[in-house]
Amino acid sequence: MTNFSAFMIGAPHSGSGKTLLTLGIMAALGRRGLKVQPFKCGPDFIDPTLHEMVVGLPSRNLDLFMMGGSVCREVFAKHCRGCDVAVVEGVMGLFDGSEASTAALARLLNIPVVLIVDARSAAESIAALIKGFEVFDPELQLSGVILNQVGSERHVQLISDSMATNCRSRLLGTFPRESGFCMPERHLGLHMGDEHPLTEDQRA
Amino acid sequence: MTNFSAFMIGAPHSGSGKTLLTLGIMAALGRRGLKVQPFKCGPDFIDPTLHEMVVGLPSRNLDLFMMGGSVCREVFAKHCRGCDVAVVEGVMGLFDGSEASTAALARLLNIPVVLIVDARSAAESIAALIKGFEVFDPELQLSGVILNQVGSERHVQLISDSMATNCRSRLLGTFPRESGFCMPERHLGLHMGDEHPLTEDQRA
């Protein structure tokens, strides 16, 4: 476990693309030969089925409200044993849910947060949003940002230039506006892994 | 002009509801017997027709890129004469467009900004977003926030509690999620005033 690493995937709000990019990141890490342990913040029972579909291992729920801090820590430590990397998918917006928020869980587990930011409909203003998530909770390690739904190289450039001047978190990657990657949504969530929400192509 | 006041209406990103709420604010000020002068940041020719439809006075464009700072200031001062209040509708996200941004125009005219925030899909995290827009440019006076698309009193309470702890700007009002107030969008904007985008009911 010397090279073990773990991080939380959060977002400013629901619908930013957390689940889709979490699945992509888990798949990419797996393809590099790393043993990935998936986790989901909160009581969600849908996203873990998607994690399992991609990783091949059951995803574990970590819910601060129902399990409390010490049980969350125990479950996290237990399932990280023997793995190379733990990827925890957050729930809702990063600070939503106050004491049981994604941010609170990241602080408890002492893991950094990668923020998935829906970059549609704004450019330099995206850096202002990121800045807000950086300074809102000084105890939180917001280490990197992935821009989702970027429109063009120029769009990325405007945001990354503004981030370089104004933000401390690194731009880790971008994901294009691409309707082929859209996951169908329904009330309070997505579809279960065994309901075939993703084609073979999308999972590749 | 002793009681003259002026403010900018901005938003974190396009599609937050700037135009709809600008029209509502202009109508409300007019109904109180105030003479409102509408302005639009940028070269947009659609929104000014909507302003005029509501206020009954031509709305003036203020475009830093094409007009430069001193002409913008002149046009602003000229059309404010004899009015009680000037309402300037921003364009895109507050900081988008760098030197010709909504924020840059607000700084140039030395007027405070009211931020229209789409509150869908998040709760406490909305306060983090607002914080970002407060600290991003210390020279900007972000004086108040209107939450658009709020879902319930509980939703507002979660956001306003978090704002009270973390933000300096005041919550000026909220607007409910109400599909009857939706304005049809098209590529790069809305519909012109004479294309009847709003029913008599919606304008009332």
mmCIF file of C-alpha atoms in Angstrom, chain A residues 36-141:
data_model
loop_
_atom_site.group_PDB
_atom_site.id
_atom_site.type_symbol
_atom_site.label_atom_id
_atom_site.label_comp_id
_atom_site.label_asym_id
_atom_site.label_seq_id
_atom_site.Cartn_x
_atom_site.Cartn_y
_atom_site.Cartn_z
ATOM 1 C CA VAL A 36 -9.527 0.474 -7.918
ATOM 2 C CA GLN A 37 -11.873 0.422 -4.920
ATOM 3 C CA PRO A 38 -15.015 2.451 -5.602
ATOM 4 C CA PHE A 39 -17.012 4.261 -2.906
ATOM 5 C CA LYS A 40 -20.111 6.424 -2.976
ATOM 6 C CA CYS A 41 -20.840 9.239 -0.533
ATOM 7 C CA GLY A 42 -24.376 9.009 0.873
ATOM 8 C CA PRO A 43 -27.085 6.363 0.731
ATOM 9 C CA ASP A 44 -27.371 6.225 -3.075
ATOM 10 C CA PHE A 45 -27.943 2.673 -4.351
ATOM 11 C CA ILE A 46 -27.800 3.433 -8.091
ATOM 12 C CA ASP A 47 -24.330 4.861 -8.673
ATOM 13 C CA PRO A 48 -22.618 1.948 -6.831
ATOM 14 C CA THR A 49 -24.113 -0.466 -9.377
ATOM 15 C CA LEU A 50 -22.535 1.642 -12.135
ATOM 16 C CA HIS A 51 -19.169 1.681 -10.338
ATOM 17 C CA GLU A 52 -19.303 -2.111 -10.037
ATOM 18 C CA MET A 53 -20.194 -2.436 -13.707
ATOM 19 C CA VAL A 54 -16.993 -0.593 -14.615
ATOM 20 C CA VAL A 55 -14.579 -1.786 -11.923
ATOM 21 C CA GLY A 56 -15.828 -5.307 -11.264
ATOM 22 C CA LEU A 57 -15.767 -4.823 -7.489
ATOM 23 C CA PRO A 58 -18.681 -3.872 -5.245
ATOM 24 C CA SER A 59 -18.777 -0.153 -4.473
ATOM 25 C CA ARG A 60 -19.211 0.770 -0.797
ATOM 26 C CA ASN A 61 -21.484 3.471 0.562
ATOM 27 C CA LEU A 62 -20.078 5.960 3.061
ATOM 28 C CA ASP A 63 -22.919 7.880 4.663
ATOM 29 C CA LEU A 64 -21.949 10.215 7.493
ATOM 30 C CA PHE A 65 -25.554 10.744 8.515
ATOM 31 C CA MET A 66 -26.437 7.081 8.981
ATOM 32 C CA MET A 67 -23.027 5.563 9.765
ATOM 33 C CA GLY A 68 -21.287 8.329 11.695
ATOM 34 C CA GLY A 69 -17.644 9.309 11.314
ATOM 35 C CA SER A 70 -15.897 6.358 12.941
ATOM 36 C CA VAL A 71 -17.838 3.697 11.015
ATOM 37 C CA CYS A 72 -17.223 5.590 7.750
ATOM 38 C CA ARG A 73 -13.513 5.628 8.516
ATOM 39 C CA GLU A 74 -13.530 1.906 9.377
ATOM 40 C CA VAL A 75 -15.427 0.858 6.239
ATOM 41 C CA PHE A 76 -13.163 3.028 4.113
ATOM 42 C CA ALA A 77 -9.950 1.599 5.641
ATOM 43 C CA LYS A 78 -11.214 -1.997 5.445
ATOM 44 C CA HIS A 79 -12.080 -1.865 1.755
ATOM 45 C CA CYS A 80 -8.967 0.085 0.776
ATOM 46 C CA ARG A 81 -6.739 -2.779 1.956
ATOM 47 C CA GLY A 82 -5.067 -4.440 -0.998
ATOM 48 C CA CYS A 83 -6.124 -1.713 -3.433
ATOM 49 C CA ASP A 84 -4.010 0.785 -5.318
ATOM 50 C CA VAL A 85 -6.471 3.628 -5.462
ATOM 51 C CA ALA A 86 -9.787 4.519 -3.859
ATOM 52 C CA VAL A 87 -12.190 6.709 -5.804
ATOM 53 C CA VAL A 88 -15.051 8.169 -3.773
ATOM 54 C CA GLU A 89 -17.906 9.686 -5.734
ATOM 55 C CA GLY A 90 -19.549 12.576 -3.907
ATOM 56 C CA VAL A 91 -23.238 13.389 -3.800
ATOM 57 C CA MET A 92 -25.081 16.588 -4.876
ATOM 58 C CA GLY A 93 -23.111 19.841 -4.597
ATOM 59 C CA LEU A 94 -19.860 19.644 -2.613
ATOM 60 C CA PHE A 95 -21.215 21.430 0.480
ATOM 61 C CA ASP A 96 -24.849 20.309 0.261
ATOM 62 C CA GLY A 97 -26.060 18.248 3.216
ATOM 63 C CA SER A 98 -24.048 20.216 5.812
ATOM 64 C CA GLU A 99 -22.558 17.737 8.345
ATOM 65 C CA ALA A 100 -23.131 14.799 5.976
ATOM 66 C CA SER A 101 -21.861 16.595 2.881
ATOM 67 C CA THR A 102 -19.328 15.369 0.356
ATOM 68 C CA ALA A 103 -16.927 18.008 1.716
ATOM 69 C CA ALA A 104 -17.417 16.739 5.283
ATOM 70 C CA LEU A 105 -16.617 13.170 4.204
ATOM 71 C CA ALA A 106 -13.500 14.293 2.307
ATOM 72 C CA ARG A 107 -12.302 16.139 5.422
ATOM 73 C CA LEU A 108 -13.028 13.132 7.644
ATOM 74 C CA LEU A 109 -11.127 10.737 5.362
ATOM 75 C CA ASN A 110 -8.426 13.352 4.798
ATOM 76 C CA ILE A 111 -8.526 12.924 1.025
ATOM 77 C CA PRO A 112 -8.279 15.636 -1.639
ATOM 78 C CA VAL A 113 -11.212 16.667 -3.794
ATOM 79 C CA VAL A 114 -11.300 16.753 -7.576
ATOM 80 C CA LEU A 115 -14.062 19.132 -8.665
ATOM 81 C CA ILE A 116 -16.070 18.330 -11.803
ATOM 82 C CA VAL A 117 -17.255 21.661 -13.174
ATOM 83 C CA ASP A 118 -19.925 21.991 -15.833
ATOM 84 C CA ALA A 119 -18.344 24.688 -17.993
ATOM 85 C CA ARG A 120 -21.323 25.325 -20.275
ATOM 86 C CA SER A 121 -22.675 28.867 -20.470
ATOM 87 C CA ALA A 122 -19.657 30.654 -19.004
ATOM 88 C CA ALA A 123 -15.938 31.249 -19.512
ATOM 89 C CA GLU A 124 -13.823 33.354 -17.125
ATOM 90 C CA SER A 125 -16.729 33.250 -14.650
ATOM 91 C CA ILE A 126 -16.014 29.533 -14.180
ATOM 92 C CA ALA A 127 -12.777 30.559 -12.449
ATOM 93 C CA ALA A 128 -14.815 32.715 -10.022
ATOM 94 C CA LEU A 129 -16.972 29.706 -9.206
ATOM 95 C CA ILE A 130 -13.879 27.520 -8.641
ATOM 96 C CA LYS A 131 -12.364 30.233 -6.440
ATOM 97 C CA GLY A 132 -15.502 30.113 -4.291
ATOM 98 C CA PHE A 133 -15.147 26.373 -3.766
ATOM 99 C CA GLU A 134 -11.457 26.833 -2.924
ATOM 100 C CA VAL A 135 -11.958 29.465 -0.225
ATOM 101 C CA PHE A 136 -15.304 28.360 1.233
ATOM 102 C CA ASP A 137 -13.775 25.744 3.536
ATOM 103 C CA PRO A 138 -10.063 26.286 4.187
ATOM 104 C CA GLU A 139 -9.746 22.802 5.752
ATOM 105 C CA LEU A 140 -10.723 21.128 2.504
ATOM 106 C CA GLN A 141 -8.000 20.163 0.016
#
